[in-house]
Short mmCIF file of C-alpha atoms in Angstrom, two decimals:
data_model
loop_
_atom_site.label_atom_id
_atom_site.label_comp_id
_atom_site.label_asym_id
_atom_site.label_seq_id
_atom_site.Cartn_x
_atom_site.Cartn_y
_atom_site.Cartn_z
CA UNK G 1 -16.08 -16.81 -58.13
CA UNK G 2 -12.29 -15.08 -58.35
CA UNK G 3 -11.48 -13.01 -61.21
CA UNK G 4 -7.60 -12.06 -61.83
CA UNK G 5 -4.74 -12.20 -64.62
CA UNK G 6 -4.03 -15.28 -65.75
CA UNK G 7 -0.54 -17.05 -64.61
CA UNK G 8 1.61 -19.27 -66.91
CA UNK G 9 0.14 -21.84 -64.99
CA UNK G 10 -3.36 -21.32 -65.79
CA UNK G 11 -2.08 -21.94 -69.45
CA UNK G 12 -3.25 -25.59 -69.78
CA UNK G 13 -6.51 -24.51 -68.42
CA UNK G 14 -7.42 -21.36 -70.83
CA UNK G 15 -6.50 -23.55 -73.94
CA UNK G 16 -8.71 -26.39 -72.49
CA UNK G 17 -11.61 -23.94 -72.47
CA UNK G 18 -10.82 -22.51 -75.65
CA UNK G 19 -10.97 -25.85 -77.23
CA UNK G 20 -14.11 -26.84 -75.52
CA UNK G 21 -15.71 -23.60 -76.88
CA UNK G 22 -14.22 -22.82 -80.16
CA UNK G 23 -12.04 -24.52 -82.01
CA UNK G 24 -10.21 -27.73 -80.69
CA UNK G 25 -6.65 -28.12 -80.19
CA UNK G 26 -5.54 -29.69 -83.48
CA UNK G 27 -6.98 -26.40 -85.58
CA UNK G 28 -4.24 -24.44 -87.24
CA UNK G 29 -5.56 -21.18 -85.37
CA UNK G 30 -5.58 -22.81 -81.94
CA UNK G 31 -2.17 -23.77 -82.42
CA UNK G 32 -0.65 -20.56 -84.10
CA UNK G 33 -2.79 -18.42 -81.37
CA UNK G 34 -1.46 -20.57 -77.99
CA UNK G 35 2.04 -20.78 -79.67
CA UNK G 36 2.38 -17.39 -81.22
CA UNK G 37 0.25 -14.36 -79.26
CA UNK G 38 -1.46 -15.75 -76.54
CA UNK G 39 -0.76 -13.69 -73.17
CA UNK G 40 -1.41 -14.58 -69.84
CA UNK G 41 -0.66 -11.01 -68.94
CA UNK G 42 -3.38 -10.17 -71.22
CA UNK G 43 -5.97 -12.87 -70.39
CA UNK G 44 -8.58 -12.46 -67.42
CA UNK G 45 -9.84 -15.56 -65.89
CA UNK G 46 -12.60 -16.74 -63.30
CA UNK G 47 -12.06 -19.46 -61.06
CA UNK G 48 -14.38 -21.41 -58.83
CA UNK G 49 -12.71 -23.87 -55.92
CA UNK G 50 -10.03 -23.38 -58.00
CA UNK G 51 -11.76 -24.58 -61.44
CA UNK G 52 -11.23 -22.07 -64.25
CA UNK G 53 -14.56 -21.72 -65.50
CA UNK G 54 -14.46 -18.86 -67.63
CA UNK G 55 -11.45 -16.23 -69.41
CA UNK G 56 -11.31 -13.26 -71.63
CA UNK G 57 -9.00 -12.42 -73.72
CA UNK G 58 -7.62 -8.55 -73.73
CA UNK G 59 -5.79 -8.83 -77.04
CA UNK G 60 -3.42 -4.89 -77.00
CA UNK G 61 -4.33 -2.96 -79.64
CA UNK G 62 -4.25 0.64 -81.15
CA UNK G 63 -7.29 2.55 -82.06
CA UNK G 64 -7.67 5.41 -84.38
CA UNK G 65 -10.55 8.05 -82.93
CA UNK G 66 -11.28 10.40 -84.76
CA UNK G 67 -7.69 10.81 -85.39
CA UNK G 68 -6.40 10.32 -82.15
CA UNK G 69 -4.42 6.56 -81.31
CA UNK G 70 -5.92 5.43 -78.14
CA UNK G 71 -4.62 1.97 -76.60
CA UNK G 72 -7.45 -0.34 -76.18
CA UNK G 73 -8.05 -3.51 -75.19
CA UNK G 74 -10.28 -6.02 -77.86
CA UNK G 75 -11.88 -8.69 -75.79
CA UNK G 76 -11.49 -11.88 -77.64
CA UNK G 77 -12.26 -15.86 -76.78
CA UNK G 78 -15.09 -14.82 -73.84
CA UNK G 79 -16.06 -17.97 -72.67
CA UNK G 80 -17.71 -19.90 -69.69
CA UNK G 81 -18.22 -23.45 -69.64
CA UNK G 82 -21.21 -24.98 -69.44
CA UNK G 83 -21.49 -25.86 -66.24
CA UNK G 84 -21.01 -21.82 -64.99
CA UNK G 85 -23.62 -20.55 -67.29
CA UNK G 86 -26.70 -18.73 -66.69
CA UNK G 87 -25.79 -17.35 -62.92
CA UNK G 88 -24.36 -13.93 -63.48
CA UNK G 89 -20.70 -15.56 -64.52
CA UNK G 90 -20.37 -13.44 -67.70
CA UNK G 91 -21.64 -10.24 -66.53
CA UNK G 92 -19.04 -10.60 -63.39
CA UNK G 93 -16.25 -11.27 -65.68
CA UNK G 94 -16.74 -8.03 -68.00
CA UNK G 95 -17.34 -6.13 -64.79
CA UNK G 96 -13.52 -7.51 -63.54
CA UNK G 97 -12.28 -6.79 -66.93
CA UNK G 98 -13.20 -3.54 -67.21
CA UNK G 99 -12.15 -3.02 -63.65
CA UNK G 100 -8.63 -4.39 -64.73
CA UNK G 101 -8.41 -1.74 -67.61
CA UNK G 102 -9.42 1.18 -65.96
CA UNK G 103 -5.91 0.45 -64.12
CA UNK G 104 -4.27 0.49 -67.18
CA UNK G 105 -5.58 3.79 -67.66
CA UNK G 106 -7.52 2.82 -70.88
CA UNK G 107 -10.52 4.76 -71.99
CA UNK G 108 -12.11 1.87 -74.24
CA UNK G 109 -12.37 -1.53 -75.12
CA UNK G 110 -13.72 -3.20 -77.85
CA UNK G 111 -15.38 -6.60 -79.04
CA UNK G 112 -16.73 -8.73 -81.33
CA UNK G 113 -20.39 -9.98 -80.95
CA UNK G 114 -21.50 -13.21 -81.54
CA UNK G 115 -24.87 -11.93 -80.11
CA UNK G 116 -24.61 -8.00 -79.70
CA UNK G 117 -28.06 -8.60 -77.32
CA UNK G 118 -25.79 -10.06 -74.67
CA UNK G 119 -23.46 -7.52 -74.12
CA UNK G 120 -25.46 -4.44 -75.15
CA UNK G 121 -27.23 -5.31 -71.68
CA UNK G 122 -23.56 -4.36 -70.18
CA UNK G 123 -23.31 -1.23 -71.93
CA UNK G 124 -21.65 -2.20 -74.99
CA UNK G 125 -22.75 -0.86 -78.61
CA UNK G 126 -22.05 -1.45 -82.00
CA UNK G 127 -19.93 1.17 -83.43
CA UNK G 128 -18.84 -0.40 -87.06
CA UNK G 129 -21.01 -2.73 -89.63
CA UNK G 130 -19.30 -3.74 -92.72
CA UNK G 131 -20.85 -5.10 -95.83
CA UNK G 132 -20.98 -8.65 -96.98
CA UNK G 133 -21.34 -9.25 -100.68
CA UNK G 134 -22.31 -12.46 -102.03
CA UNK G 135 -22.18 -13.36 -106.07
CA UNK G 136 -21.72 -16.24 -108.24
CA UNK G 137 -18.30 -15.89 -109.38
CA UNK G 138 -20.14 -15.33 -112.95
CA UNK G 139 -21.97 -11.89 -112.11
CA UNK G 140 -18.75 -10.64 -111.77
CA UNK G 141 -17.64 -9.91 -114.94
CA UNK G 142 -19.75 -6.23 -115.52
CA UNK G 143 -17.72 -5.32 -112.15
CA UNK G 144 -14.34 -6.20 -113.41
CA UNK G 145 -11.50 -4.36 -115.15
CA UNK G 146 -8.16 -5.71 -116.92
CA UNK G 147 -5.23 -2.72 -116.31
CA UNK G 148 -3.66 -4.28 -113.52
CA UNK G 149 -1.22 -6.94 -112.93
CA UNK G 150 -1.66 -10.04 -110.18
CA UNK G 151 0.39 -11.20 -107.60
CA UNK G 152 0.76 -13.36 -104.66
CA UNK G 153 2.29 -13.15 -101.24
CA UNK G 154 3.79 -15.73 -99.03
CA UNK G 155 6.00 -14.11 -96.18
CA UNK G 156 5.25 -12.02 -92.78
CA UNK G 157 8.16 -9.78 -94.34
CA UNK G 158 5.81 -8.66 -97.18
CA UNK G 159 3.41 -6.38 -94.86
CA UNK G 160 5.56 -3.07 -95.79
CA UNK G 161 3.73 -3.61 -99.21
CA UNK G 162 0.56 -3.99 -97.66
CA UNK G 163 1.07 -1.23 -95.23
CA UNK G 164 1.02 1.81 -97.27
CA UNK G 165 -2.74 0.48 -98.90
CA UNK G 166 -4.32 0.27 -95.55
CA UNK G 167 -2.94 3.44 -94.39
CA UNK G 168 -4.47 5.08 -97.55
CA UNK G 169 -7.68 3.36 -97.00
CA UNK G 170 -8.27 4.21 -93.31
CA UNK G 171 -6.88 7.64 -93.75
CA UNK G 172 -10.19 9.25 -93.09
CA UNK G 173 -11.84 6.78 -91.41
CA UNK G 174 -12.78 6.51 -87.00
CA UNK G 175 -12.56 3.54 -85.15
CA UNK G 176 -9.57 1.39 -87.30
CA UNK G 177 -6.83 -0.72 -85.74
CA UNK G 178 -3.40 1.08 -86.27
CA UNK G 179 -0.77 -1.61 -87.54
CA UNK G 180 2.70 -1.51 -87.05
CA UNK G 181 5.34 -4.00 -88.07
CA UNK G 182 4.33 -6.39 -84.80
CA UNK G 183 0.51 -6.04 -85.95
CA UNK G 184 1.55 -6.87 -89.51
CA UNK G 185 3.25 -9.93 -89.32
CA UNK G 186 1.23 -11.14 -86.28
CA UNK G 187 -1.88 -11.30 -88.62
CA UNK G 188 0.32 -12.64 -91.93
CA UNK G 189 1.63 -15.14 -89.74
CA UNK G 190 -1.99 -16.35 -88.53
CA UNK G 191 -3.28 -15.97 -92.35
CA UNK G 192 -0.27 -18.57 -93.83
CA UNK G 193 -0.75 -20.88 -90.49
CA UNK G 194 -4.64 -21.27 -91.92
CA UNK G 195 -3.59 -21.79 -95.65
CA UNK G 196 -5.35 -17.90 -96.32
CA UNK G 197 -4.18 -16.77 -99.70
CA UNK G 198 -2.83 -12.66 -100.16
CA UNK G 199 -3.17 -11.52 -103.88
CA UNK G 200 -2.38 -7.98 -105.00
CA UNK G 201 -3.03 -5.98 -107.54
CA UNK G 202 0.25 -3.71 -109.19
CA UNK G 203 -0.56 -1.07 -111.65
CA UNK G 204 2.21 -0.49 -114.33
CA UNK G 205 4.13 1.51 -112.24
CA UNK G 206 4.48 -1.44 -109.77
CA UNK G 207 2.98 0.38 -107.36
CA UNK G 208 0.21 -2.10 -105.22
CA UNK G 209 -3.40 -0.56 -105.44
CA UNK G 210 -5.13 -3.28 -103.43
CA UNK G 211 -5.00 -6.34 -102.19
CA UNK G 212 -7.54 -9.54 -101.25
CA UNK G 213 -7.58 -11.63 -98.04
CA UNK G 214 -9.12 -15.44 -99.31
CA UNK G 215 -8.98 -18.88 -98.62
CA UNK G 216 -10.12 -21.56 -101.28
CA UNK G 217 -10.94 -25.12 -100.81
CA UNK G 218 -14.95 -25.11 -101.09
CA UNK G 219 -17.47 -24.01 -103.72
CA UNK G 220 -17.94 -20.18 -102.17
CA UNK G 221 -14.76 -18.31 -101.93
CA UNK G 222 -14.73 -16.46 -98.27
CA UNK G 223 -12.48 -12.73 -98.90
CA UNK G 224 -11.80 -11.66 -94.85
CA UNK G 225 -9.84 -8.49 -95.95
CA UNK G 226 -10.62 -6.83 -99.78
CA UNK G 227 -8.31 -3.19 -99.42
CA UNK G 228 -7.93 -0.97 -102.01
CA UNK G 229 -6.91 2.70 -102.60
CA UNK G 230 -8.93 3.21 -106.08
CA UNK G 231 -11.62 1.73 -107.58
CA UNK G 232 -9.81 0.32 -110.52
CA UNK G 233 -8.18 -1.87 -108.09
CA UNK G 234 -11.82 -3.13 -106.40
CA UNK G 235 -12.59 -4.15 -110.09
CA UNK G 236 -9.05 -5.88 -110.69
CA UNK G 237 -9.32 -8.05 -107.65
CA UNK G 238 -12.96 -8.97 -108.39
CA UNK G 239 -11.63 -9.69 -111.64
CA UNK G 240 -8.98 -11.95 -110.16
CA UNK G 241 -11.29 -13.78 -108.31
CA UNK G 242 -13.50 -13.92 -111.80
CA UNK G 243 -10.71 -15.88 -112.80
CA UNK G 244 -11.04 -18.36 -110.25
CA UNK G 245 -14.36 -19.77 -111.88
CA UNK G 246 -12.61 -23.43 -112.30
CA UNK G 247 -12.44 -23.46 -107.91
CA UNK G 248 -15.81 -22.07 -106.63
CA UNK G 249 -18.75 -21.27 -107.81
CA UNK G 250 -19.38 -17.98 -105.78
CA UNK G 251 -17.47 -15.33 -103.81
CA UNK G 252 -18.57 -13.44 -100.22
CA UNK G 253 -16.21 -10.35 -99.36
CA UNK G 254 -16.42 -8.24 -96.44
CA UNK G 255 -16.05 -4.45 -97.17
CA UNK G 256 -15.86 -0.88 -95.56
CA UNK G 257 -19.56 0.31 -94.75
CA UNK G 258 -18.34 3.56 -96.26
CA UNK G 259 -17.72 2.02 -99.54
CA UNK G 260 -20.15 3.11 -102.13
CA UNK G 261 -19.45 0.84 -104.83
CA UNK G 262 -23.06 -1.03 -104.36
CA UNK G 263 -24.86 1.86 -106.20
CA UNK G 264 -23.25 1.03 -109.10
CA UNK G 265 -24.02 -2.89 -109.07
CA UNK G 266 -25.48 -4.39 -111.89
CA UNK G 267 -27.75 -6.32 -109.64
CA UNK G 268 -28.42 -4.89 -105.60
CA UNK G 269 -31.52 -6.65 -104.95
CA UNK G 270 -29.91 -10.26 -104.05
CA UNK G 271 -26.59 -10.95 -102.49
CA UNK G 272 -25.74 -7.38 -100.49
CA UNK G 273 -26.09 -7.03 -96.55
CA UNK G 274 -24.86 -5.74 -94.07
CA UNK G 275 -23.19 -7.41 -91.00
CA UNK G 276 -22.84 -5.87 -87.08
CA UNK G 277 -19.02 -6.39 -86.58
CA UNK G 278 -17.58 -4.07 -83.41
CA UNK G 279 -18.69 -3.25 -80.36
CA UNK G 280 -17.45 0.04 -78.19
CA UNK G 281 -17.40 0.49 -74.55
CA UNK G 282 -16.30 3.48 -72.59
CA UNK G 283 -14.08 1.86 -69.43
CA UNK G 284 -13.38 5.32 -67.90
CA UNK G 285 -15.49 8.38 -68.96
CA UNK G 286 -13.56 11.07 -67.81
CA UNK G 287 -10.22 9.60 -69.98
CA UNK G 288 -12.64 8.95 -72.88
CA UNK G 289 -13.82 12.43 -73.36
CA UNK G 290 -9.97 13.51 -72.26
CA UNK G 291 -8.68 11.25 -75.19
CA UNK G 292 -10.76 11.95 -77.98
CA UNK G 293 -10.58 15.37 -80.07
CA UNK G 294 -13.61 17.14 -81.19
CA UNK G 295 -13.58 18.99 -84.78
CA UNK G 296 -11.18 21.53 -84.34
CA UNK G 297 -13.51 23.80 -86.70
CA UNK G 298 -15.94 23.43 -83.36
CA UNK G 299 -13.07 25.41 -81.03
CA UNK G 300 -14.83 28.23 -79.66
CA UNK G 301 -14.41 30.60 -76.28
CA UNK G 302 -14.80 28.01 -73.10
CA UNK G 303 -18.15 26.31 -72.13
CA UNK G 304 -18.73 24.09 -69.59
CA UNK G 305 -21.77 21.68 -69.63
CA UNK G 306 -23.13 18.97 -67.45
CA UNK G 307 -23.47 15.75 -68.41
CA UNK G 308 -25.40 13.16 -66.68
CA UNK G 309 -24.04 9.42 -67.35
CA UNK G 310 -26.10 6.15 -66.85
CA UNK G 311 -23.93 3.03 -66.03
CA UNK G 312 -25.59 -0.08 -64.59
CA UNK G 313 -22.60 -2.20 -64.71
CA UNK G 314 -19.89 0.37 -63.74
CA UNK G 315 -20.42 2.39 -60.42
CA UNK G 316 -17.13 4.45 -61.35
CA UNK G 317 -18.47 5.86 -64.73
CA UNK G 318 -22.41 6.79 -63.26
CA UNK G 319 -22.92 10.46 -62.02
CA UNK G 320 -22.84 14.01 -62.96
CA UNK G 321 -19.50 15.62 -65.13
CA UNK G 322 -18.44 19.07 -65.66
CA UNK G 323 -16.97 19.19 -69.09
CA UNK G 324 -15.32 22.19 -70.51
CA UNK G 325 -15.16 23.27 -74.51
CA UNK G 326 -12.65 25.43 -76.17
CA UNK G 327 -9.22 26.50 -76.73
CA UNK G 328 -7.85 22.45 -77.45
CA UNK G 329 -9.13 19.44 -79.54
CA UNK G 330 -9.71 17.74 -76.01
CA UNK G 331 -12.09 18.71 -73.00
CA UNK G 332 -10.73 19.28 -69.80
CA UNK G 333 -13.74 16.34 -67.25
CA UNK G 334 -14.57 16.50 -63.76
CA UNK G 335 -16.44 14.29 -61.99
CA UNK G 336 -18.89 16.24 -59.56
CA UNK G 337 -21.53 13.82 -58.30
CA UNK G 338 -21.65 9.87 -58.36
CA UNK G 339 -25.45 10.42 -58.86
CA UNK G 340 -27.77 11.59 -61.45
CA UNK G 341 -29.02 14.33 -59.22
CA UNK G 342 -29.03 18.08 -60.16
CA UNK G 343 -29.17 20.56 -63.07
CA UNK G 344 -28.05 18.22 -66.13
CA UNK G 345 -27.41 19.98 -70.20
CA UNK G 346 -26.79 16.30 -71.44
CA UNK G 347 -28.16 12.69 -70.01
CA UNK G 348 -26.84 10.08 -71.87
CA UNK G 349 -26.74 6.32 -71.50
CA UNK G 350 -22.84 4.61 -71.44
CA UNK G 351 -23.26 2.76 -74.55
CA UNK G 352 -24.85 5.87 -76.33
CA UNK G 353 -21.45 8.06 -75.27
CA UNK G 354 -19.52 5.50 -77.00
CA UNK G 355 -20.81 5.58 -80.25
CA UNK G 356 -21.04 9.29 -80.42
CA UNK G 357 -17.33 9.81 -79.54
CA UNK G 358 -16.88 6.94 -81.87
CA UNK G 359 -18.47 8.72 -84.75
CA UNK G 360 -21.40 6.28 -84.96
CA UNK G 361 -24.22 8.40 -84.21
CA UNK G 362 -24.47 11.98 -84.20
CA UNK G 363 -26.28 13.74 -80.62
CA UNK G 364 -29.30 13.68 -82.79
CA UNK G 365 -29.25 10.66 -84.09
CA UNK G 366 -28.64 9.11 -80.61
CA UNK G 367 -31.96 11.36 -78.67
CA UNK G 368 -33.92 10.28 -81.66
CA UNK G 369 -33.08 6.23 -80.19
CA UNK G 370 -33.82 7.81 -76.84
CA UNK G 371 -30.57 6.85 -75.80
CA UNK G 372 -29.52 10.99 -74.99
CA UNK G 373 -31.46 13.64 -73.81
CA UNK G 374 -31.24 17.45 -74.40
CA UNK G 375 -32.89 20.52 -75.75
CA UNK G 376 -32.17 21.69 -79.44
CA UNK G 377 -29.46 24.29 -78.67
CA UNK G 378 -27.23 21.25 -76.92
CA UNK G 379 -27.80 18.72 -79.62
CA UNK G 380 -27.44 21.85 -82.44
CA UNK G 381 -23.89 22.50 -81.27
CA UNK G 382 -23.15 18.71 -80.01
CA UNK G 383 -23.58 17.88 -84.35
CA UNK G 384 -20.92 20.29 -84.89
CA UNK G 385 -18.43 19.12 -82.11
CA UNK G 386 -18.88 15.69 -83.17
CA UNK G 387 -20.06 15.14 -86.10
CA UNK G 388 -20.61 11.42 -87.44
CA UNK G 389 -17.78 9.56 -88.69
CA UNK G 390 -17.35 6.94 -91.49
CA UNK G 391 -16.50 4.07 -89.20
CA UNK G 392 -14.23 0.87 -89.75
CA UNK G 393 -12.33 -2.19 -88.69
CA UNK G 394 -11.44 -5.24 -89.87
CA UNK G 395 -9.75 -7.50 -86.98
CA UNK G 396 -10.62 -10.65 -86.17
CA UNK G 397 -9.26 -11.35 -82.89
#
């Protein structure tokens, strides 16, 4: 099979896949997405005696690491029809992918599992879980409160009030999408092509604390997107949605695995789980650990250690690296061996790497899995140089 970038005339052929595996061609997404923000450019495709058999979708994003913005790719719409299945086809176009954005000089991507078992055998891990509360809308009321005032949205050119929320709310947070005016009113415009409802919540000052993500139309009452900058605001929008008793029955929201609200539930023992939303890769190793600061509190007189890296799927990223602590937020990486041979401080498996520059899993965390290997002086000072992170995102696609 042929991997490449998609052409404009591949078009036809990448939305007839996508409707064969998602959602058909009438759907309000599938027509928003193909008319609005799909990119050939951006779109990596397999073809067979010229049949396109399978695509990814490299949707361009920015990602907050610990701090710093890193562009990344989020691999979206991975599909392979039916008849390609179960010979290698998906593992060969992840491979190509990744290939592709090494060349773009990106250090990560990102995805969405629909079955994290399938791609953690690629090297991919989960970095971020979120929450997922379900309640009739009747338990709510304990969980409420009154001070603020509602409101609704209804244009793209409302995401400046939105903006200055989510920047509060992912302010100390790894692993969040950075939005920008294009991100904005891309996702708006996707949320009022679907019929999704945006309510706020204004305190007296008229300044928005928080704001809700929802679609109505059955008895439970799906929230993609609850934001807020104070807890007061939490409680107003579950008390808007209280409100809402006459159109559902019960509520499901999505929140921050950070949040800590859930102690404080009248009732945790029904209705509260969590969910495995992102998956991390490391494309290039040496511009990972180049792009991503450790705590500056860590910077110390130089040290170099040796890291050994174990990559099944990506030849370039395997071997032995010389990396070098102190005097910047960065190390300085070279690659010294394409094997696993020699005096090694650090062995650690691809997927592993990712979630502790993430801010997943701490070096300890990740030898206790098995997944990194070093005495108690390495993984001692590896806790302070990167230290675990409150992880979050919230993108769909």
């Amino acid at each position: 099979m042929e991997y490449r970038i998609a052409t404009a005339q591949d078009t036809p052929h990448v939305e007839n896949l996508w409707a064969y595996c998602f959602e058909p061609k009438e759907d309000p997404f599938f027509q928003y997405y193909f008319t609005n923000c799909y990119e050939p450019e951006n779109t990596m495709v397999g073809l067979e005696q010229d049949q396109l058999l399978s695509t990814v979708h490299l949707r361009q994003y920015n990602i907050n690491v610990r701090g710093a913005v890193l562009p990344t790719s989020y691999m979206v719409g991975v599909a392979t029809h039916p008849a390609a299945r179960r010979g290698g086809v998906g593992g060969a176009l992840l491979k190509a992918s990744l290939e592709e954005l090494r060349n773009r000089g990106q250090a990560l991507t990102i995805l969405m599992p629909s079955k994290a078992a399938f791609y953690q055998q690629y090297g991919w891990e989960l970095y971020a879980h979120q929450w997922v509360n379900t309640m009739s809308l009747e338990d709510l009321r304990p969980m409420t409160d009154k001070s603020l005032s509602f409101g609704l949205l209804n244009s793209v050119d409302q995401w400046t009030l939105l903006d200055p929320v989510y920047k509060t709310y992912t302010a100390r947070l790894s692993g969040y999408a950075e939005r920008g005016e294009k991100e904005w009113k891309r996702l708006l415009g996707s949320f009022f092509a679907e019929g999704v409802n945006i309510a706020v919540v204004r305190n007296d000052e008229g300044v928005i604390e928080g704001y809700a993500v929802y679609r109505l139309g059955q008895p439970e009452i799906p929230v993609s997107e609850l934001v807020y900058i104070t807890r007061r605001a939490q409680r107003a929008l579950l008390n808007y949605f209280y409100n809402h008793r006459s159109q559902g029955t019960t509520i499901r929201w999505n929140e921050g695995l950070h949040d800590t609200y859930y102690r404080f539930y009248p009732d945790g023992k029904s209705g509260h789980s969590t969910m495995p939303y992102m998956m991390s890769r490391i494309v290039d190793v040496k511009a990972a650990f180049e792009s991503i600061p450790v705590n500056p509190e860590a910077l110390m007189m130089p040290i170099t250690m040796t890291f050994g890296v174990k990559d099944s799927l990506c030849e370039w990223n395997e071997g032995c690296y010389e990396v070098q602590y102190g005097g910047a937020l960065t190390p300085t990486v070279k690659k010294v061996s394409d094997t696993l041979d020699g005096d090694i401080d650090i062995s650690v498996e691809i997927g592993a790497l990712s979630q502790l520059l993430m801010g997943t899993l701490t070096a300890r965390d990740l030898a206790f899995e098995g997944k990194l290997s070093a005495n108690e002086e390495w993984l001692e000072f590896f806790d302070i140089l990167y230290p675990e992170q409150k992880t979050y995102i919230n993108e769909w696609w």
